[in-house]
Structures are given as C-alpha cells and as structure tokens.
Amino acid sequence: MLDGDNPAELQCTVVIEWLNSCGQATKRRLFKRASVTIGRNEFKEIVLRVHDGKIPHSFTVSDVQLFNRFAKDGKCTVKFLPENVQVLMSDCPPDRLSTFLKTLSIKHLAWKTSKCLGDRAKLLACKNWRFEAISPVQKKDVEKANAFQNKVNAPMAPAGHPERRANTTARAQQVKRPRNLCDFSPIKDKRPEKRPFFTLPTDYQLSREQSSVLDAVLSGKNVFFTGSAGTGKSFLLKRIVGSLPPKSTYATASTGVAASYIGGTTLHNFAGIGSGLGSLEQCLELAQRPMVLPNWTSCQHLIIDEISMVDAQLFDKLETIARSIKRSPEPFGGIQLILCGDFLQLPPVSKGKDNPKYCFQARCWRKCIHLCMELTEVRRQTDQAFISLLQSLRMGRVTEVVTGQLLKSASHSIERDGIIATRLCTHKDDVELTNENKLKQLQGPSRMFEAVDSDPHWLKLIDTICPVGRLLQLKVGAQVRTFTCLRLFYLKITYNKHVSFACSGLPRVQFLCGVTKVIKPERWVFKANGGTYVSRQQLPLKLAWAISIHKSQGMTLDCVEISLARVFESGQAYVALSRARSFEGMRVLDFNPCVVQANQDVLQFYRKLKKENVHMQVPSSNFVSIKNLC
Ligand SMILES: Nc1ncnc2c1ncn2[C@@H]1O[C@H](COP(=O)(O)OP(=O)(O)OP(=O)(O)O)[C@@H](O)[C@H]1O
Ligand SMILES: [Mg+2]
C-alpha cells in the first residue's frame, strides 16, 4: 500500500547525516522506508519529521538549504543549517516529491512573514513538545509566500529609509541557496516582476474515472485499464509513473513511440529477452544477463502501455521468467502489473505467426489481473457527433450514414497556409516513399544533420526509443513535425511546420500559428539496462508529409489525410481515424466499409467484462472485477 493523497507526507528511503564543521558526516542513519511529514511544533514553527514506525526524528525548518536538482529522479536533500544535519531522501514518487517540496516551500515562507519567537521567549513559555500535521496549502499561505519573495526581490531602498530595514531582514531570512543548485523557491530576478512566485499547488486534474484508476493502482492491485482512443489512458499513465517509487517502477510500452510518450522504455528492452521468440529456457538465460537481471530483481511495479500489441505467448513467458527470477510462486513473481491499452486498436504484430493471440488470451492473464477498469470520457475530440461515429467504427459497425460521412470527408479542404495534411499510411514503405518524394520535389540544396549519440553500443535501443532519427535531411520548404523534450523524457509533438534556414545553419521553422523559431538540437536521455543513462542529441524534427498508422498509435493530429486502401489489421482503420482531433481536420481517401474490422475475440472479451459489471452492480459503471471471468 502506498501513501495516499496527503501533499505534506512522503514515503521514501531516508538517510539522516549529522555533520561536523568540515561538512563530514559523523553519524549516519538509514531508513529503508520511512514517512517524511511536514508539521508544526508547539511554537507553530514548521517541522520536518522522519518516522520509520520507531523513534521519530524532527528538525525545525528555519534556516535550510535545499538540493533538488534530481527531484525528477525522486531524490532531494534538505540541510538544516543551525543543527548541521542533512536529510537525504531518495526513491520518492517524483510527482509527490514535487508537490511535497512546493508545500514545504510555501508553508515555510508564509511562516517567515509571521512573528517568530526568540529562544528566550520559547524557554519562558514552558510548552511541551508537540507535533501536529500541517494543514493543506491555502490561498492565504500562497499570498504570504509571494509577499515574502517580493520583499526579497524588491530593489533596495536608500540607506536610512524605513523600508530598508524590512528589505534587509527579508533578504537575511531568505532560504540560503547553494551555488549551482536550485532550491524550491523560484530563481530570483529571472521572473517578470508582476508574476506571482507561487500558485496553489494544483496538479493537472484527473477526471473522476482517471482518479479511481490511480487509487486502485496506489492500493497495490494489479490493474488493467482500457478505454477507446483519446480517453486519456497515456495521460493517466504518466501520472501513475510519477506517483510510484522510481527505483522499483518500470514504465514500458509495446512500441518505442508509445514508450517515449510515458518516458519509458520498450517492454522488450526491459525484459532483455531479444525478440522473445526463443524458447523459455533461452529467454530465461537472456533475462539473467548481468545487464538485465537488475531490471527484474528491482522491479516491483511494471507498467505496460499499448498492451493490445503485446502477444499472449510473450506475456506468458514474461510471467514465468518473473516467477523464476523473483523465486516467488505469486503471479508475475509478485510484481504489481499496471496494464493499459485498447484491444480494439492495433493487435500484436504477427512476426511469422498466423494468428497471434491477444494478451488477455494468455494462460496467466486471469490470475495476474485483479481489476479491469474502463475510461469512458473521450478527451481528444469534443464534437459529440464525431465521437459517436468513431465509437461505432471501433465496434466494427459501419452504417450507411457513417460511410456517407467518411466518403464526404474526401472533399474536405484541410490545407492551411500552404501546409499539406499529414498522410497516414498503412505501410512503412509508403511513408518513406512519400517523404522522400516530397523532399526531392523541393528546389534547392539539402542539408544533413547527424545526431550525437552518447554510446554507439546502445545505438539499436536509441533508434527504437528516440523519436528522432540519427540522420535528418532537410530542405527549405520541408514539412516537419517537432518533438519537444519535456522534463527528462516526456515529449510534446507539434505538427505540420515549414522549414527555412537561419544564418547559423540551423533550421528555422514556421509554426501553424504563424510564429517562427530557430530549432536547436535537444538531448533525449533514456535509461538503458543496468541503470545506465544513454542519450541522443539531435534536432527535434522529423519529416511529416507521411506517418505510418502503427507509428501514429497514441498520437493526436490536427490536419490529417488517411489512406485506407491497404488496411491489413483489425482495428487499423479505427486507429487512423481516431487520431484526428476533429472531423473537419480529417480527409479520408478511398474509404471502403470492409476495411473497418473489430476482432470478434476482443468484442467477446469486452462483452464479458460489461456483463460482469452488471452482475456486480458496481455503482461506478466503469469499475469491473475480473474475478470469475475469461
Ligand atoms: N485529465 C485530463 N485533462 C486534460 N487533458 C487530458 C486529460 N486526459 C487526457 N487529456 C488529453 O486528451 C488527449 C488524449 O489523451 P491520451 O493520448 O492519453 O489518450 P489515450 O487514451 O492514450 O489515446 P490512445 O488510445 O489513442 O493512445 C491528450 O491530448 C491528453 O492531453
Ligand atoms: Mg495512448
């Protein structure tokens, strides 16, 4: 069971170090799992308490340094200057750590604006030691913290002016900031003056149904959650990744593109079993190589996105490997599974097999999954008529009205400002051909940009996970999509831009909104096996006249042309059509109702889940227990 919703409490590994005047630790205590809580003492001062269920250690947060450079990896250190003690926290769920630090920062600065008691007054007050949990951050706390920061940053009043003293006191009270390390208060002088330093800690909001999935995951259950395209499954997965302890959590997906959305790696790379087509013994041997074994031994929470593309045989193999390596008879060796995807989208890749089986048809599925949940609210599209059209296509139902609408869309004029719609193709060679031809048709010389990779040994992995290629050829007028690194791995994609070149030789991209920007190389960092970090530095661009439907799974597109004549998989047409944000932004070429197919086994599986739901009469209609199913 992991910690709940309290933003002033964290469950993590803690080391407390008592330092001497040279900064060396004279005493050290390790708490493998402790709760760190922000509270107040009997004098209403802010206190940080570390408790592992035995004797608590409490430190007053008066004069502190905070080292939070690695907060996104779930690590940070708080140094208490008067006591010369530091508390090192690690393996914190990154999102929770960020909220915790923000709460600490606001409460601490708000407290600094109040009247503090001196040591003598405290002695005279003769109060008993007390620790009470801190109240949630209120608007007034934020206002006080902002007022304090404004005072610190205000220009110095002239000597002798009454405000001079106030400035000086606030500056002196300001949290000490070590060089080259940012603390939890915003960096001084870099912000426009009028902007508040803090706002109420509002995490990006999950819908009610998304929250109930998160709760189920945090309660430790093995969860499979599904939902049609655009219901926010990957959005929620990112939040789940940020809410689990990083050391024991592995975020994976069946494809490299999907993995990069959630800041993870491919399931194959995590498992280290090559293609997974070898015998169980061979796969087990591969999984026990020194570079791979730590993945398995440290993994306690395994996340898999786009589960519809994971083959049943592979899932069964992984389950056996997990039990064997973990030496545990529990399903999946006791690893918590968080699986996500829509089985009515792309099926597992056949790799020579005639009829690959879906993951839910795996022998171990039933014993592995405790809960199946469904997200029902579509977030990608807002037009209800378009959402209904997509829903019937998902179920493989193509009425005459639907056919008529899709045929009509062929005449949609979606090009804007000379930008051609991105074409979604069924086959990879069509994509390459389209992009190459379009580039060739442009006048003028081309420029080649080569990536700088950290380690050629990991080239294959980098090529699979990194959204940008090693070589990028561009010409003036090329249509590209841009990828922006957000945080350590997450990326944001923007489409349909035109290229020219700046004097520096770097491409200048004109965005759809009219803004023009010179694009500089970015660095993508990935975790390879054995905990090594590998990276690629390259321009965050890719040619975007065409993308394959397989690569587009998980994307949202504003301006898209879809060619469905060579559809070869069930769910493929639905994946392509459901990428469009709006019906008006989509043009379907050569539509034929027979390309829309929903797999009968999947439909039956979903029907069973729904039926069970009715039997159980669970109030929330999307909450289903897997018990007695399949
Ligand atoms: N709670 C939310 N608040 C704001 N935006 C959201 C929320 N949930 C999802 N979205 C947005 O909805 C869009 C679709 O979300 P997402 O890509 O996660 O859907 P999905 O279910 O994974 O779709 P697919 O099955 O196609 O992969 C994204 O633009 C995402 O940012
Ligand atoms: Mg998704």
JSON list of N, CA, C and O in Angstrom, two decimals, residues 103-141:
[
{"chain": "A", "resi": 103, "resn": "THR", "atom": "N", "xyz": [4.77, 22.39, -1.14]},
{"chain": "A", "resi": 103, "resn": "THR", "atom": "CA", "xyz": [4.04, 22.63, 0.12]},
{"chain": "A", "resi": 103, "resn": "THR", "atom": "C", "xyz": [5.02, 23.14, 1.18]},
{"chain": "A", "resi": 103, "resn": "THR", "atom": "O", "xyz": [4.75, 24.13, 1.87]},
{"chain": "A", "resi": 104, "resn": "LEU", "atom": "N", "xyz": [6.18, 22.47, 1.28]},
{"chain": "A", "resi": 104, "resn": "LEU", "atom": "CA", "xyz": [7.18, 22.86, 2.27]},
{"chain": "A", "resi": 104, "resn": "LEU", "atom": "C", "xyz": [7.63, 24.30, 2.04]},
{"chain": "A", "resi": 104, "resn": "LEU", "atom": "O", "xyz": [7.72, 25.11, 2.97]},
{"chain": "A", "resi": 105, "resn": "SER", "atom": "N", "xyz": [7.88, 24.61, 0.78]},
{"chain": "A", "resi": 105, "resn": "SER", "atom": "CA", "xyz": [8.37, 25.93, 0.44]},
{"chain": "A", "resi": 105, "resn": "SER", "atom": "C", "xyz": [7.36, 27.03, 0.79]},
{"chain": "A", "resi": 105, "resn": "SER", "atom": "O", "xyz": [7.71, 28.02, 1.44]},
{"chain": "A", "resi": 106, "resn": "ILE", "atom": "N", "xyz": [6.11, 26.82, 0.38]},
{"chain": "A", "resi": 106, "resn": "ILE", "atom": "CA", "xyz": [5.08, 27.84, 0.63]},
{"chain": "A", "resi": 106, "resn": "ILE", "atom": "C", "xyz": [4.84, 28.01, 2.13]},
{"chain": "A", "resi": 106, "resn": "ILE", "atom": "O", "xyz": [4.81, 29.12, 2.65]},
{"chain": "A", "resi": 107, "resn": "LYS", "atom": "N", "xyz": [4.71, 26.88, 2.83]},
{"chain": "A", "resi": 107, "resn": "LYS", "atom": "CA", "xyz": [4.43, 26.95, 4.27]},
{"chain": "A", "resi": 107, "resn": "LYS", "atom": "C", "xyz": [5.59, 27.63, 5.01]},
{"chain": "A", "resi": 107, "resn": "LYS", "atom": "O", "xyz": [5.39, 28.43, 5.91]},
{"chain": "A", "resi": 108, "resn": "HIS", "atom": "N", "xyz": [6.81, 27.31, 4.59]},
{"chain": "A", "resi": 108, "resn": "HIS", "atom": "CA", "xyz": [8.00, 27.86, 5.25]},
{"chain": "A", "resi": 108, "resn": "HIS", "atom": "C", "xyz": [8.07, 29.38, 5.04]},
{"chain": "A", "resi": 108, "resn": "HIS", "atom": "O", "xyz": [8.27, 30.14, 5.99]},
{"chain": "A", "resi": 109, "resn": "LEU", "atom": "N", "xyz": [7.88, 29.81, 3.78]},
{"chain": "A", "resi": 109, "resn": "LEU", "atom": "CA", "xyz": [7.98, 31.24, 3.51]},
{"chain": "A", "resi": 109, "resn": "LEU", "atom": "C", "xyz": [6.81, 32.00, 4.13]},
{"chain": "A", "resi": 109, "resn": "LEU", "atom": "O", "xyz": [6.98, 33.12, 4.61]},
{"chain": "A", "resi": 110, "resn": "ALA", "atom": "N", "xyz": [5.62, 31.37, 4.16]},
{"chain": "A", "resi": 110, "resn": "ALA", "atom": "CA", "xyz": [4.47, 32.03, 4.79]},
{"chain": "A", "resi": 110, "resn": "ALA", "atom": "C", "xyz": [4.74, 32.22, 6.28]},
{"chain": "A", "resi": 110, "resn": "ALA", "atom": "O", "xyz": [4.45, 33.26, 6.86]},
{"chain": "A", "resi": 111, "resn": "TRP", "atom": "N", "xyz": [5.36, 31.20, 6.89]},
{"chain": "A", "resi": 111, "resn": "TRP", "atom": "CA", "xyz": [5.69, 31.28, 8.32]},
{"chain": "A", "resi": 111, "resn": "TRP", "atom": "C", "xyz": [6.69, 32.40, 8.57]},
{"chain": "A", "resi": 111, "resn": "TRP", "atom": "O", "xyz": [6.63, 33.10, 9.58]},
{"chain": "A", "resi": 112, "resn": "LYS", "atom": "N", "xyz": [7.61, 32.61, 7.62]},
{"chain": "A", "resi": 112, "resn": "LYS", "atom": "CA", "xyz": [8.64, 33.66, 7.81]},
{"chain": "A", "resi": 112, "resn": "LYS", "atom": "C", "xyz": [8.05, 35.05, 7.88]},
{"chain": "A", "resi": 112, "resn": "LYS", "atom": "O", "xyz": [8.68, 35.97, 8.40]},
{"chain": "A", "resi": 113, "resn": "THR", "atom": "N", "xyz": [6.85, 35.22, 7.31]},
{"chain": "A", "resi": 113, "resn": "THR", "atom": "CA", "xyz": [6.24, 36.55, 7.35]},
{"chain": "A", "resi": 113, "resn": "THR", "atom": "C", "xyz": [5.58, 36.80, 8.71]},
{"chain": "A", "resi": 113, "resn": "THR", "atom": "O", "xyz": [5.20, 37.91, 9.03]},
{"chain": "A", "resi": 114, "resn": "SER", "atom": "N", "xyz": [5.43, 35.72, 9.52]},
{"chain": "A", "resi": 114, "resn": "SER", "atom": "CA", "xyz": [4.79, 35.92, 10.83]},
{"chain": "A", "resi": 114, "resn": "SER", "atom": "C", "xyz": [5.85, 36.23, 11.88]},
{"chain": "A", "resi": 114, "resn": "SER", "atom": "O", "xyz": [7.04, 36.05, 11.66]},
{"chain": "A", "resi": 115, "resn": "LYS", "atom": "N", "xyz": [5.35, 36.63, 13.04]},
{"chain": "A", "resi": 115, "resn": "LYS", "atom": "CA", "xyz": [6.28, 36.98, 14.12]},
{"chain": "A", "resi": 115, "resn": "LYS", "atom": "C", "xyz": [6.86, 35.70, 14.73]},
{"chain": "A", "resi": 115, "resn": "LYS", "atom": "O", "xyz": [6.11, 34.83, 15.16]},
{"chain": "A", "resi": 116, "resn": "CYS", "atom": "N", "xyz": [8.19, 35.59, 14.75]},
{"chain": "A", "resi": 116, "resn": "CYS", "atom": "CA", "xyz": [8.77, 34.36, 15.30]},
{"chain": "A", "resi": 116, "resn": "CYS", "atom": "C", "xyz": [9.25, 34.62, 16.73]},
{"chain": "A", "resi": 116, "resn": "CYS", "atom": "O", "xyz": [9.76, 35.70, 17.03]},
{"chain": "A", "resi": 117, "resn": "LEU", "atom": "N", "xyz": [9.10, 33.59, 17.57]},
{"chain": "A", "resi": 117, "resn": "LEU", "atom": "CA", "xyz": [9.55, 33.74, 18.96]},
{"chain": "A", "resi": 117, "resn": "LEU", "atom": "C", "xyz": [11.07, 33.53, 19.05]},
{"chain": "A", "resi": 117, "resn": "LEU", "atom": "O", "xyz": [11.62, 32.66, 18.36]},
{"chain": "A", "resi": 118, "resn": "GLY", "atom": "N", "xyz": [11.72, 34.31, 19.91]},
{"chain": "A", "resi": 118, "resn": "GLY", "atom": "CA", "xyz": [13.15, 34.11, 20.12]},
{"chain": "A", "resi": 118, "resn": "GLY", "atom": "C", "xyz": [13.37, 32.95, 21.08]},
{"chain": "A", "resi": 118, "resn": "GLY", "atom": "O", "xyz": [12.41, 32.44, 21.69]},
{"chain": "A", "resi": 119, "resn": "ASP", "atom": "N", "xyz": [14.64, 32.51, 21.23]},
{"chain": "A", "resi": 119, "resn": "ASP", "atom": "CA", "xyz": [14.94, 31.35, 22.10]},
{"chain": "A", "resi": 119, "resn": "ASP", "atom": "C", "xyz": [14.50, 31.60, 23.54]},
{"chain": "A", "resi": 119, "resn": "ASP", "atom": "O", "xyz": [13.97, 30.71, 24.21]},
{"chain": "A", "resi": 120, "resn": "ARG", "atom": "N", "xyz": [14.72, 32.83, 24.02]},
{"chain": "A", "resi": 120, "resn": "ARG", "atom": "CA", "xyz": [14.40, 33.15, 25.41]},
{"chain": "A", "resi": 120, "resn": "ARG", "atom": "C", "xyz": [12.89, 33.03, 25.64]},
{"chain": "A", "resi": 120, "resn": "ARG", "atom": "O", "xyz": [12.44, 32.39, 26.60]},
{"chain": "A", "resi": 121, "resn": "ALA", "atom": "N", "xyz": [12.12, 33.62, 24.71]},
{"chain": "A", "resi": 121, "resn": "ALA", "atom": "CA", "xyz": [10.66, 33.59, 24.83]},
{"chain": "A", "resi": 121, "resn": "ALA", "atom": "C", "xyz": [10.16, 32.15, 24.81]},
{"chain": "A", "resi": 121, "resn": "ALA", "atom": "O", "xyz": [9.24, 31.78, 25.55]},
{"chain": "A", "resi": 122, "resn": "LYS", "atom": "N", "xyz": [10.82, 31.31, 24.03]},
{"chain": "A", "resi": 122, "resn": "LYS", "atom": "CA", "xyz": [10.41, 29.90, 23.94]},
{"chain": "A", "resi": 122, "resn": "LYS", "atom": "C", "xyz": [10.64, 29.20, 25.27]},
{"chain": "A", "resi": 122, "resn": "LYS", "atom": "O", "xyz": [9.79, 28.45, 25.75]},
{"chain": "A", "resi": 123, "resn": "LEU", "atom": "N", "xyz": [11.82, 29.49, 25.88]},
{"chain": "A", "resi": 123, "resn": "LEU", "atom": "CA", "xyz": [12.14, 28.88, 27.16]},
{"chain": "A", "resi": 123, "resn": "LEU", "atom": "C", "xyz": [11.13, 29.27, 28.22]},
{"chain": "A", "resi": 123, "resn": "LEU", "atom": "O", "xyz": [10.63, 28.46, 28.99]},
{"chain": "A", "resi": 124, "resn": "LEU", "atom": "N", "xyz": [10.80, 30.57, 28.20]},
{"chain": "A", "resi": 124, "resn": "LEU", "atom": "CA", "xyz": [9.88, 31.09, 29.21]},
{"chain": "A", "resi": 124, "resn": "LEU", "atom": "C", "xyz": [8.46, 30.53, 29.03]},
{"chain": "A", "resi": 124, "resn": "LEU", "atom": "O", "xyz": [7.71, 30.40, 29.98]},
{"chain": "A", "resi": 125, "resn": "ALA", "atom": "N", "xyz": [8.12, 30.21, 27.79]},
{"chain": "A", "resi": 125, "resn": "ALA", "atom": "CA", "xyz": [6.76, 29.74, 27.52]},
{"chain": "A", "resi": 125, "resn": "ALA", "atom": "C", "xyz": [6.49, 28.35, 28.13]},
{"chain": "A", "resi": 125, "resn": "ALA", "atom": "O", "xyz": [5.35, 27.98, 28.37]},
{"chain": "A", "resi": 126, "resn": "CYS", "atom": "N", "xyz": [7.59, 27.61, 28.42]},
{"chain": "A", "resi": 126, "resn": "CYS", "atom": "CA", "xyz": [7.49, 26.29, 29.06]},
{"chain": "A", "resi": 126, "resn": "CYS", "atom": "C", "xyz": [6.45, 25.36, 28.42]},
{"chain": "A", "resi": 126, "resn": "CYS", "atom": "O", "xyz": [5.59, 24.79, 29.09]},
{"chain": "A", "resi": 127, "resn": "LYS", "atom": "N", "xyz": [6.47, 25.24, 27.10]},
{"chain": "A", "resi": 127, "resn": "LYS", "atom": "CA", "xyz": [5.46, 24.39, 26.44]},
{"chain": "A", "resi": 127, "resn": "LYS", "atom": "C", "xyz": [6.01, 23.00, 26.23]},
{"chain": "A", "resi": 127, "resn": "LYS", "atom": "O", "xyz": [7.20, 22.82, 26.04]},
{"chain": "A", "resi": 128, "resn": "ASN", "atom": "N", "xyz": [5.12, 22.02, 26.21]},
{"chain": "A", "resi": 128, "resn": "ASN", "atom": "CA", "xyz": [5.54, 20.64, 25.95]},
{"chain": "A", "resi": 128, "resn": "ASN", "atom": "C", "xyz": [5.71, 20.43, 24.45]},
{"chain": "A", "resi": 128, "resn": "ASN", "atom": "O", "xyz": [4.99, 21.02, 23.64]},
{"chain": "A", "resi": 129, "resn": "TRP", "atom": "N", "xyz": [6.67, 19.56, 24.10]},
{"chain": "A", "resi": 129, "resn": "TRP", "atom": "CA", "xyz": [6.92, 19.26, 22.69]},
{"chain": "A", "resi": 129, "resn": "TRP", "atom": "C", "xyz": [5.66, 18.69, 22.03]},
{"chain": "A", "resi": 129, "resn": "TRP", "atom": "O", "xyz": [4.97, 17.86, 22.60]},
{"chain": "A", "resi": 130, "resn": "ARG", "atom": "N", "xyz": [5.35, 19.19, 20.86]},
{"chain": "A", "resi": 130, "resn": "ARG", "atom": "CA", "xyz": [4.15, 18.73, 20.15]},
{"chain": "A", "resi": 130, "resn": "ARG", "atom": "C", "xyz": [4.43, 18.66, 18.66]},
{"chain": "A", "resi": 130, "resn": "ARG", "atom": "O", "xyz": [5.23, 19.44, 18.14]},
{"chain": "A", "resi": 131, "resn": "PHE", "atom": "N", "xyz": [3.79, 17.75, 18.00]},
{"chain": "A", "resi": 131, "resn": "PHE", "atom": "CA", "xyz": [3.90, 17.72, 16.53]},
{"chain": "A", "resi": 131, "resn": "PHE", "atom": "C", "xyz": [2.49, 17.55, 15.97]},
{"chain": "A", "resi": 131, "resn": "PHE", "atom": "O", "xyz": [1.79, 16.60, 16.31]},
{"chain": "A", "resi": 132, "resn": "GLU", "atom": "N", "xyz": [2.08, 18.52, 15.17]},
{"chain": "A", "resi": 132, "resn": "GLU", "atom": "CA", "xyz": [0.77, 18.34, 14.53]},
{"chain": "A", "resi": 132, "resn": "GLU", "atom": "C", "xyz": [0.93, 18.47, 13.02]},
{"chain": "A", "resi": 132, "resn": "GLU", "atom": "O", "xyz": [1.73, 19.29, 12.54]},
{"chain": "A", "resi": 133, "resn": "ALA", "atom": "N", "xyz": [0.19, 17.62, 12.30]},
{"chain": "A", "resi": 133, "resn": "ALA", "atom": "CA", "xyz": [0.30, 17.63, 10.83]},
{"chain": "A", "resi": 133, "resn": "ALA", "atom": "C", "xyz": [-0.13, 19.00, 10.31]},
{"chain": "A", "resi": 133, "resn": "ALA", "atom": "O", "xyz": [-1.01, 19.65, 10.87]},
{"chain": "A", "resi": 134, "resn": "ILE", "atom": "N", "xyz": [0.51, 19.42, 9.26]},
{"chain": "A", "resi": 134, "resn": "ILE", "atom": "CA", "xyz": [0.23, 20.76, 8.72]},
{"chain": "A", "resi": 134, "resn": "ILE", "atom": "C", "xyz": [-1.06, 20.74, 7.89]},
{"chain": "A", "resi": 134, "resn": "ILE", "atom": "O", "xyz": [-1.42, 19.71, 7.31]},
{"chain": "A", "resi": 135, "resn": "SER", "atom": "N", "xyz": [-1.75, 21.87, 7.89]},
{"chain": "A", "resi": 135, "resn": "SER", "atom": "CA", "xyz": [-3.00, 21.96, 7.10]},
{"chain": "A", "resi": 135, "resn": "SER", "atom": "C", "xyz": [-2.65, 22.11, 5.62]},
{"chain": "A", "resi": 135, "resn": "SER", "atom": "O", "xyz": [-1.54, 22.54, 5.28]},
{"chain": "A", "resi": 136, "resn": "PRO", "atom": "N", "xyz": [-3.56, 21.77, 4.71]},
{"chain": "A", "resi": 136, "resn": "PRO", "atom": "CA", "xyz": [-3.26, 21.93, 3.28]},
{"chain": "A", "resi": 136, "resn": "PRO", "atom": "C", "xyz": [-2.96, 23.39, 2.93]},
{"chain": "A", "resi": 136, "resn": "PRO", "atom": "O", "xyz": [-3.41, 24.29, 3.64]},
{"chain": "A", "resi": 137, "resn": "VAL", "atom": "N", "xyz": [-2.20, 23.61, 1.88]},
{"chain": "A", "resi": 137, "resn": "VAL", "atom": "CA", "xyz": [-1.85, 24.97, 1.48]},
{"chain": "A", "resi": 137, "resn": "VAL", "atom": "C", "xyz": [-3.12, 25.75, 1.13]},
{"chain": "A", "resi": 137, "resn": "VAL", "atom": "O", "xyz": [-3.96, 25.27, 0.37]},
{"chain": "A", "resi": 138, "resn": "GLN", "atom": "N", "xyz": [-3.26, 26.92, 1.73]},
{"chain": "A", "resi": 138, "resn": "GLN", "atom": "CA", "xyz": [-4.43, 27.76, 1.49]},
{"chain": "A", "resi": 138, "resn": "GLN", "atom": "C", "xyz": [-4.00, 28.96, 0.65]},
{"chain": "A", "resi": 138, "resn": "GLN", "atom": "O", "xyz": [-2.82, 29.27, 0.56]},
{"chain": "A", "resi": 139, "resn": "LYS", "atom": "N", "xyz": [-5.02, 29.67, 0.15]},
{"chain": "A", "resi": 139, "resn": "LYS", "atom": "CA", "xyz": [-4.74, 30.86, -0.67]},
{"chain": "A", "resi": 139, "resn": "LYS", "atom": "C", "xyz": [-3.89, 31.86, 0.14]},
{"chain": "A", "resi": 139, "resn": "LYS", "atom": "O", "xyz": [-2.94, 32.45, -0.38]},
{"chain": "A", "resi": 140, "resn": "LYS", "atom": "N", "xyz": [-4.23, 31.97, 1.43]},
{"chain": "A", "resi": 140, "resn": "LYS", "atom": "CA", "xyz": [-3.51, 32.98, 2.25]},
{"chain": "A", "resi": 140, "resn": "LYS", "atom": "C", "xyz": [-2.02, 32.60, 2.40]},
{"chain": "A", "resi": 140, "resn": "LYS", "atom": "O", "xyz": [-1.16, 33.47, 2.46]},
{"chain": "A", "resi": 141, "resn": "ASP", "atom": "N", "xyz": [-1.72, 31.30, 2.45]},
{"chain": "A", "resi": 141, "resn": "ASP", "atom": "CA", "xyz": [-0.32, 30.87, 2.55]},
{"chain": "A", "resi": 141, "resn": "ASP", "atom": "C", "xyz": [0.43, 31.30, 1.29]},
{"chain": "A", "resi": 141, "resn": "ASP", "atom": "O", "xyz": [1.57, 31.79, 1.35]}
]
